[in-house]
PDB file of C-alpha atoms in Angstrom:
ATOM      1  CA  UNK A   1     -34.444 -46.161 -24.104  1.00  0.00           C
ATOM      2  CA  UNK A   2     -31.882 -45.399 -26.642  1.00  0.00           C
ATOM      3  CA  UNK A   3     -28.530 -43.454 -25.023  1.00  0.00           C
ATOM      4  CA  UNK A   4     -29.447 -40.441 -26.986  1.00  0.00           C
ATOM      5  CA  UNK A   5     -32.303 -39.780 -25.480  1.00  0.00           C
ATOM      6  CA  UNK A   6     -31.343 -40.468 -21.813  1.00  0.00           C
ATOM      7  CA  UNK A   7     -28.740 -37.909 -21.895  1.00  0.00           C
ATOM      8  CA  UNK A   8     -31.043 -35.413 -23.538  1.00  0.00           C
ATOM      9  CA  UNK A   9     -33.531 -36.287 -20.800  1.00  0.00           C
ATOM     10  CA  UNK A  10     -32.102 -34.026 -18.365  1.00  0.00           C
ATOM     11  CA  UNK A  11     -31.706 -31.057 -20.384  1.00  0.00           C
ATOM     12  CA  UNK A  12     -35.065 -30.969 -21.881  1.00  0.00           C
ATOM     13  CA  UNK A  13     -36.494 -31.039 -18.581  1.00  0.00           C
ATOM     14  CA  UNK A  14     -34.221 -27.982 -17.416  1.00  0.00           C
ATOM     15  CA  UNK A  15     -35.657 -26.060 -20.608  1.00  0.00           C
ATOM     16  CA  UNK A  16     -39.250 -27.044 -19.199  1.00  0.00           C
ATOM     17  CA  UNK A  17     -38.499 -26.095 -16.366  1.00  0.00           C
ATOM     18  CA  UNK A  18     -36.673 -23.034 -16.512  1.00  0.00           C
ATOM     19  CA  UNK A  19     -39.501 -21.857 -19.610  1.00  0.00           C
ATOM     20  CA  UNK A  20     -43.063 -22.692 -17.297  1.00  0.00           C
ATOM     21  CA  UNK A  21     -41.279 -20.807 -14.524  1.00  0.00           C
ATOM     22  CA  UNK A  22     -40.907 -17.641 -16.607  1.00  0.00           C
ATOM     23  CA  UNK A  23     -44.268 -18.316 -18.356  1.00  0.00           C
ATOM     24  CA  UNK A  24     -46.144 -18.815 -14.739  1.00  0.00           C
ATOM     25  CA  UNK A  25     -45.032 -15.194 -13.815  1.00  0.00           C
ATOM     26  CA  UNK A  26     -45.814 -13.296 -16.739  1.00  0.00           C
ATOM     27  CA  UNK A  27     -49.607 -15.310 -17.440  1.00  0.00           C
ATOM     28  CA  UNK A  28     -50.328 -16.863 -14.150  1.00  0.00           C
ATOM     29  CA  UNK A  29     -50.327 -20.018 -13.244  1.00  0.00           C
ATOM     30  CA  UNK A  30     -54.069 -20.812 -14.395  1.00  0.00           C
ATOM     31  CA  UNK A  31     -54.208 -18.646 -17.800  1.00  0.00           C
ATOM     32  CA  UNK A  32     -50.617 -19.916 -18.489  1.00  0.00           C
ATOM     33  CA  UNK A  33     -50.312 -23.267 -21.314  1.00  0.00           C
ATOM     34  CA  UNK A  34     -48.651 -26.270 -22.124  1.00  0.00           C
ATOM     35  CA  UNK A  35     -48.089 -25.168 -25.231  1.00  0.00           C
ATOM     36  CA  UNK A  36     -47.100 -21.516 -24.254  1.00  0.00           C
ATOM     37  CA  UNK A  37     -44.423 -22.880 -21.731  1.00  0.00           C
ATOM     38  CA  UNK A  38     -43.641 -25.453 -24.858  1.00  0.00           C
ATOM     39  CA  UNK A  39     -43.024 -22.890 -27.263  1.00  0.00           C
ATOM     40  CA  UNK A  40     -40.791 -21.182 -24.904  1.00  0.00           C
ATOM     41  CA  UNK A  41     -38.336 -24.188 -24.489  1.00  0.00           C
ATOM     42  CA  UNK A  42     -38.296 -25.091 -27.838  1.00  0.00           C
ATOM     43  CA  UNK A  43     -40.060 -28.354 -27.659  1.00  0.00           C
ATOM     44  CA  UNK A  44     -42.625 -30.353 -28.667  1.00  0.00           C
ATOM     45  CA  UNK A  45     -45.935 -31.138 -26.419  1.00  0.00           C
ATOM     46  CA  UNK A  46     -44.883 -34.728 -26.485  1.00  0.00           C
ATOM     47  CA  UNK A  47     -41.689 -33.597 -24.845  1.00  0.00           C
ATOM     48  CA  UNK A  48     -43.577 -32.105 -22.147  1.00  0.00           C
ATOM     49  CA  UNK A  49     -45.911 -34.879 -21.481  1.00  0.00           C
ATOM     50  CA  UNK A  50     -42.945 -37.298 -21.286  1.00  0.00           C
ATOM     51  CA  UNK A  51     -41.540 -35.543 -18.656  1.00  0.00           C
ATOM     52  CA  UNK A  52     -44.808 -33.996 -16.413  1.00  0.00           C
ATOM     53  CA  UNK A  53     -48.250 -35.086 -16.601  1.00  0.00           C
ATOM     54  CA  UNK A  54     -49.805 -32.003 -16.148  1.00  0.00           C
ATOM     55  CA  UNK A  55     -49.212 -28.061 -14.949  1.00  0.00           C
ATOM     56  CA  UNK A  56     -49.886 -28.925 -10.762  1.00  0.00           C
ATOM     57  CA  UNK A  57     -46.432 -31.482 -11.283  1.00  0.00           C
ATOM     58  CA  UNK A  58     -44.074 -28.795 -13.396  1.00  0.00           C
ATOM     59  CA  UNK A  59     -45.039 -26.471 -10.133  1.00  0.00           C
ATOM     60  CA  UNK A  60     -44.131 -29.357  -7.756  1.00  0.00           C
ATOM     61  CA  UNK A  61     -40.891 -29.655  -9.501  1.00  0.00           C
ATOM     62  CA  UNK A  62     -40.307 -26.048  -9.788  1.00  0.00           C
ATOM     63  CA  UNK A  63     -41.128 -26.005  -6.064  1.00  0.00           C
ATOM     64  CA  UNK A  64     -38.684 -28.824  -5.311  1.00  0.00           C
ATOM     65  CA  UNK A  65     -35.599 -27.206  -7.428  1.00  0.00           C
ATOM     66  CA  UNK A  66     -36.276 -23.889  -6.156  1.00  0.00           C
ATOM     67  CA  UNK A  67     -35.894 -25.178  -2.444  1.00  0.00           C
ATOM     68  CA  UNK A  68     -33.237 -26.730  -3.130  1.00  0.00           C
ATOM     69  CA  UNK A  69     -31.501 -24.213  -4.946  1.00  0.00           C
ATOM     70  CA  UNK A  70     -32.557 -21.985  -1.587  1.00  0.00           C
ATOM     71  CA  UNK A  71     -30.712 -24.631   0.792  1.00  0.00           C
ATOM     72  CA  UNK A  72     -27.969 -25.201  -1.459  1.00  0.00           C
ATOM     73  CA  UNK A  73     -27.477 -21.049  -1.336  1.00  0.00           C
ATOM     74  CA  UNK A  74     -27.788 -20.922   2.207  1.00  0.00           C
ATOM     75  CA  UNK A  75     -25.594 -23.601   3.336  1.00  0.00           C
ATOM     76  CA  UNK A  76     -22.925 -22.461   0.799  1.00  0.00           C
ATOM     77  CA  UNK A  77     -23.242 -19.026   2.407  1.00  0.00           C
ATOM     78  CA  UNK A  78     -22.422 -20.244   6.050  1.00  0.00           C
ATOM     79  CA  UNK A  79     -19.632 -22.732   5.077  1.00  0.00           C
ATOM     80  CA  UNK A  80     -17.726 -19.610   3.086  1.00  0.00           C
ATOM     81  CA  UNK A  81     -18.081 -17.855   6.473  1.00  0.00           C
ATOM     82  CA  UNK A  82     -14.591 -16.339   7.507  1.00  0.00           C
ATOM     83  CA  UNK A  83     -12.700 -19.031  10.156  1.00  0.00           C
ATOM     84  CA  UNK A  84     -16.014 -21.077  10.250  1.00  0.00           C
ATOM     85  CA  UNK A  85     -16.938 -18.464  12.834  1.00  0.00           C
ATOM     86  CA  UNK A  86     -20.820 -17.943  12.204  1.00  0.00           C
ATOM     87  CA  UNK A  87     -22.481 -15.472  14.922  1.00  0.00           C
ATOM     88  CA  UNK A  88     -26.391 -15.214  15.633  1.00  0.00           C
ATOM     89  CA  UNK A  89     -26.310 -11.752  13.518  1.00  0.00           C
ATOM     90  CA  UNK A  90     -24.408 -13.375  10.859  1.00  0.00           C
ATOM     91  CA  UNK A  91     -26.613 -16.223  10.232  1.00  0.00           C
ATOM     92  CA  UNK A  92     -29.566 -13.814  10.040  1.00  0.00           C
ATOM     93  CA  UNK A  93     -28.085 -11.682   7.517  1.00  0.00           C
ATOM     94  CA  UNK A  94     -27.512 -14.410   5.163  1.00  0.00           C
ATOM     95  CA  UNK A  95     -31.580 -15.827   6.058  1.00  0.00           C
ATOM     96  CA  UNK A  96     -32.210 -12.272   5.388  1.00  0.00           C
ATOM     97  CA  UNK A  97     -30.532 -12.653   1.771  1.00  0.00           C
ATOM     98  CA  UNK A  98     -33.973 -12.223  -0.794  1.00  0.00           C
ATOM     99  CA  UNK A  99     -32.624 -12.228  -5.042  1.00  0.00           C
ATOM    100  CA  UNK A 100     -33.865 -10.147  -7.463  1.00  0.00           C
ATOM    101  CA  UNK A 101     -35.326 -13.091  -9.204  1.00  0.00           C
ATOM    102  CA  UNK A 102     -37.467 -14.169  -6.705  1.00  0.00           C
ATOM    103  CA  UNK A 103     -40.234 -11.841  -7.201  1.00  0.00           C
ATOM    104  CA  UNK A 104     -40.740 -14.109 -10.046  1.00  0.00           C
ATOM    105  CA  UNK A 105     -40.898 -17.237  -7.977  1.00  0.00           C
ATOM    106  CA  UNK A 106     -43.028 -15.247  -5.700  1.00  0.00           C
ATOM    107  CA  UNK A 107     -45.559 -14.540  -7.814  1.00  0.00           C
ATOM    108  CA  UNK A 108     -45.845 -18.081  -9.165  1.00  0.00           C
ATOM    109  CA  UNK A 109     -46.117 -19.973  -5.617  1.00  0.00           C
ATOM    110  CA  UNK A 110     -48.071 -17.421  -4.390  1.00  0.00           C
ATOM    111  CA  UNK A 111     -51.184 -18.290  -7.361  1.00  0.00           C
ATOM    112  CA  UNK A 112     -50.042 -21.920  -7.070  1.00  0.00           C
ATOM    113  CA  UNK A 113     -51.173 -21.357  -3.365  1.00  0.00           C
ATOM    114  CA  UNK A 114     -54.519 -20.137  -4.060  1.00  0.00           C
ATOM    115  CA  UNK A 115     -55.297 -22.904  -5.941  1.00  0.00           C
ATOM    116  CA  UNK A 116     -54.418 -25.552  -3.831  1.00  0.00           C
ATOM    117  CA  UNK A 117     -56.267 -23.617  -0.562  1.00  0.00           C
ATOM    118  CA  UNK A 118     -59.338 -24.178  -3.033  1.00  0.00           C
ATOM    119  CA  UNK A 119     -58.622 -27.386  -4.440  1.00  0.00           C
ATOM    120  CA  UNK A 120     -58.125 -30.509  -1.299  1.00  0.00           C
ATOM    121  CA  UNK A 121     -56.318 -32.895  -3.314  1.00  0.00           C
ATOM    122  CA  UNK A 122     -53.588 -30.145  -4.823  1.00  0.00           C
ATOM    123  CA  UNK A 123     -53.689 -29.110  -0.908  1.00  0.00           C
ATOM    124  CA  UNK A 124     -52.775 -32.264   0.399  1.00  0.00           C
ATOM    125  CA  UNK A 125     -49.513 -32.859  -2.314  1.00  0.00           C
ATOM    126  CA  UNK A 126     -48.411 -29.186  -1.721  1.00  0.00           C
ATOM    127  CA  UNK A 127     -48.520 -29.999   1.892  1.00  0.00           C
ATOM    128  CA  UNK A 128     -46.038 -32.562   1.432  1.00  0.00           C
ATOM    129  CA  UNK A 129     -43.624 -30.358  -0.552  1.00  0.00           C
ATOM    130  CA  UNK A 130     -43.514 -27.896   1.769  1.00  0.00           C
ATOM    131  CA  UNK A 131     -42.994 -30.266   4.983  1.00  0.00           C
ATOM    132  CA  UNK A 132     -39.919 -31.775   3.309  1.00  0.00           C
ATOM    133  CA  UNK A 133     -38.804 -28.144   3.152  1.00  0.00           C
ATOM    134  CA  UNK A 134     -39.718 -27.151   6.773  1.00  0.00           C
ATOM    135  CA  UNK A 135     -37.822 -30.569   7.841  1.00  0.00           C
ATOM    136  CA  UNK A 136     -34.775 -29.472   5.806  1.00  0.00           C
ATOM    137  CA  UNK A 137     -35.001 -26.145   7.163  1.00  0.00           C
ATOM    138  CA  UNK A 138     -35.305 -27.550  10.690  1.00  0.00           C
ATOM    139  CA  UNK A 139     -32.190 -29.416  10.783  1.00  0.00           C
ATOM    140  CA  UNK A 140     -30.338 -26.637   9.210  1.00  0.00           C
ATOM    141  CA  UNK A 141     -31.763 -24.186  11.859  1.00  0.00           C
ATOM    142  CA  UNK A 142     -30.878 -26.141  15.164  1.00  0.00           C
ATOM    143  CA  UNK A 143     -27.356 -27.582  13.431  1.00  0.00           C
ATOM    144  CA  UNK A 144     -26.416 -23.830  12.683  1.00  0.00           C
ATOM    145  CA  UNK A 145     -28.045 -21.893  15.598  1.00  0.00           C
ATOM    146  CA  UNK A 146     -25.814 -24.610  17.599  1.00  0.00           C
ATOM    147  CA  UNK A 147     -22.754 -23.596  15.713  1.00  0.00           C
ATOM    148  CA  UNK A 148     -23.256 -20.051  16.990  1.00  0.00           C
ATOM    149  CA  UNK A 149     -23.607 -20.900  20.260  1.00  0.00           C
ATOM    150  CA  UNK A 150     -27.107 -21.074  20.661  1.00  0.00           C
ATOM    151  CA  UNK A 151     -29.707 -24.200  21.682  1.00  0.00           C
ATOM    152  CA  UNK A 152     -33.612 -24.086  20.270  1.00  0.00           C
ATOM    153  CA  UNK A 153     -36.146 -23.884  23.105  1.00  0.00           C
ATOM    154  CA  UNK A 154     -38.773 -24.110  20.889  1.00  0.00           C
ATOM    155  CA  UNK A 155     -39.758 -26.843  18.213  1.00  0.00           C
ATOM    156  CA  UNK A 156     -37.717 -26.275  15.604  1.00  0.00           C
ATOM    157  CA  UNK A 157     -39.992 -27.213  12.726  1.00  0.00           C
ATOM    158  CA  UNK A 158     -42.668 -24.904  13.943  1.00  0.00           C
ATOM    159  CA  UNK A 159     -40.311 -22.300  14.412  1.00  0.00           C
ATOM    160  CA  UNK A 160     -39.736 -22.947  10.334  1.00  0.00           C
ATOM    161  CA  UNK A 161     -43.157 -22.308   9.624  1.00  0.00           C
ATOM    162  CA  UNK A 162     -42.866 -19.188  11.721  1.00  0.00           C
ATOM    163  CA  UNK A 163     -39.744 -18.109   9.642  1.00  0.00           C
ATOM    164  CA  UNK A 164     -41.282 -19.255   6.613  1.00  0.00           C
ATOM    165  CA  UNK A 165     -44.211 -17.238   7.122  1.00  0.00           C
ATOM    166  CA  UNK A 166     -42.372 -13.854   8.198  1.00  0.00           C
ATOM    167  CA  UNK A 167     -40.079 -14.454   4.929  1.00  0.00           C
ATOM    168  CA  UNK A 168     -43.730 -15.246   2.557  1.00  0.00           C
ATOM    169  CA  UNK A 169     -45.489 -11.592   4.263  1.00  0.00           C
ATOM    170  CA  UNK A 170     -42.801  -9.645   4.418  1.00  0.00           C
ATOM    171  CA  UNK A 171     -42.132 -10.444   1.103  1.00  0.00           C
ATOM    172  CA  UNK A 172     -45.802  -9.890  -0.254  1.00  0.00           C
ATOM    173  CA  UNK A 173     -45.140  -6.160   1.508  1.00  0.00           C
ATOM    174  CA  UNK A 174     -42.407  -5.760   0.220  1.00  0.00           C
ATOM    175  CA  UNK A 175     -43.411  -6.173  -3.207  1.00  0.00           C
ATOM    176  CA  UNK A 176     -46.432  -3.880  -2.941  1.00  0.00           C
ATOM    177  CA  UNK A 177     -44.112  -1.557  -0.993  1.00  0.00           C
ATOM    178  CA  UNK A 178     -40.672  -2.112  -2.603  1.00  0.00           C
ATOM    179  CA  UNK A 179     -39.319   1.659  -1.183  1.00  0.00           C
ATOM    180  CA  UNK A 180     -41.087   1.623   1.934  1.00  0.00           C
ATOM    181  CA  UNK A 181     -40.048  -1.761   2.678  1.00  0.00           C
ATOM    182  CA  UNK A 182     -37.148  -3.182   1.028  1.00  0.00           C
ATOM    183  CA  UNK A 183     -37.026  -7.685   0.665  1.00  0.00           C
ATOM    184  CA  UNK A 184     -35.562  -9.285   3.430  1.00  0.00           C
ATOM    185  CA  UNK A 185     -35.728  -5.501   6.163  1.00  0.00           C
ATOM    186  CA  UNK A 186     -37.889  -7.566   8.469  1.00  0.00           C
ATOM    187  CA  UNK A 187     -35.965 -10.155   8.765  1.00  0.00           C
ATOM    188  CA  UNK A 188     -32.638  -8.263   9.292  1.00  0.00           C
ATOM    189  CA  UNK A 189     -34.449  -6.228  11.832  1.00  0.00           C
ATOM    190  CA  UNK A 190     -36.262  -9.028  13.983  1.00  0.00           C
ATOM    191  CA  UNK A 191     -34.823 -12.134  13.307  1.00  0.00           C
ATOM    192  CA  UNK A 192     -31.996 -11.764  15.832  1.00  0.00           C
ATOM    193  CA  UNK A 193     -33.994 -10.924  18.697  1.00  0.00           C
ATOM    194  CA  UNK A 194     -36.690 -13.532  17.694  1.00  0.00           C
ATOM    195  CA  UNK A 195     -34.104 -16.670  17.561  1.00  0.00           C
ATOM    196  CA  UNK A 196     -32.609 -14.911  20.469  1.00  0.00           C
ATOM    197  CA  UNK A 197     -35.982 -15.141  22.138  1.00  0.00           C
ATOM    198  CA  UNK A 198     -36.346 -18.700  21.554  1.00  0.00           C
ATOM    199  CA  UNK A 199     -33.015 -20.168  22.154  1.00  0.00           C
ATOM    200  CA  UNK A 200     -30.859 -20.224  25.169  1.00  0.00           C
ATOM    201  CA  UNK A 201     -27.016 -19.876  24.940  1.00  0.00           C
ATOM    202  CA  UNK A 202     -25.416 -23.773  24.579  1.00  0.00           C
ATOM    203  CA  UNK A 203     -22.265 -25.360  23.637  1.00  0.00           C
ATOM    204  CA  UNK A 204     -20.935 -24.624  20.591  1.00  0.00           C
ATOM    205  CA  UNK A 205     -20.594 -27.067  17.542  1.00  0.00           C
ATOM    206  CA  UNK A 206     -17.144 -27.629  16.619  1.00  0.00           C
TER     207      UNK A 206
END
């Protein structure tokens, strides 16, 4: 493949990426098209097809950059914490964290969801998406609930999914609700007591 087009690689997939994701909220994931989300990059159908084969793997990716981009936020949060010093009320507050722009993202994973709940084989990829998440999340979880002085009595991946689903309902609430219930208020207001719940005080990480 000619130098050129290697380099360009990269950024036409960004464009793709960053153009289905906008496209997905405002249509829907199943009325949204190929050549919508092309027209919004700038590019041709070919360039989409040389990068995805079809609308279920731009979601994957989308799914797999947006949980990074989560992680990445997170763990840059709690290393820019003051003396390294990270407390249990500290760590929730920055779990708690919920951008603007992810009502967006919300909307998309949410439809994305549907569809794979009705469709096995889209179920069974999905699944595997979101259990590299919930193991990333894990780790994170016991490494920084350690750091503030605190030991999981629980199994830490299911207490992901727990966390994952408080975060996916109070969100769906919250959206419905925005004054009543503003993103991330459940979290700040029962996340403490729930890690507290399931975690006995340990030896803290230097």
């Amino acid at each position: 493949m000619p130098k050129g087009v290697t380099k360009r690689r990269p950024r036409t997939r960004a464009a793709l990426l960053a153009a289905a994701l906008e496209t997905f909220a405002q249509y829907g994931f199943h009325a949204a098209t190929i050549e919508q989300i092309c027209e919004r990059a700038g590019f041709t159908r070919g360039a989409f097809y040389s990068n995805f084969s079809s609308k279920d793997e731009l979601f994957l990716a989308l799914f797999d950059q947006h949980s990074e981009r989560i992680l990445e936020r997170i763990t840059d949060r709690i290393a820019s914490t003051p003396g390294g010093d990270l407390t249990l009320p500290g760590l929730v507050e920055i779990l708690a964290e919920i951008e603007p722009a992810e009502r967006d993202w919300y909307l998309v994973t949410t439809e994305f969801t549907l569809h794979a709940i009705r469709d096995p084989q889209a179920g069974w990829v999905l699944a595997q998406h979101d259990a590299r998440l919930r193991a990333a999340l894990a780790r994170g979880l016991t490494e920084q609930l350690e750091r503030a002085g605190r030991t999981l009595t629980v199994d830490a991946e299911e207490l992901a999914r727990l966390l994952i689903a408080i975060r996916e309902g109070g969100l769906a609430q919250s959206y419905v609700e925005p004054t009543a219930l503003p993103p991330g208020q459940l979290e700040r207001r029962f996340l403490a007591p729930l890690l507290a719940a399931f975690s006995t005080p340990g030896p803290t990480l230097s």
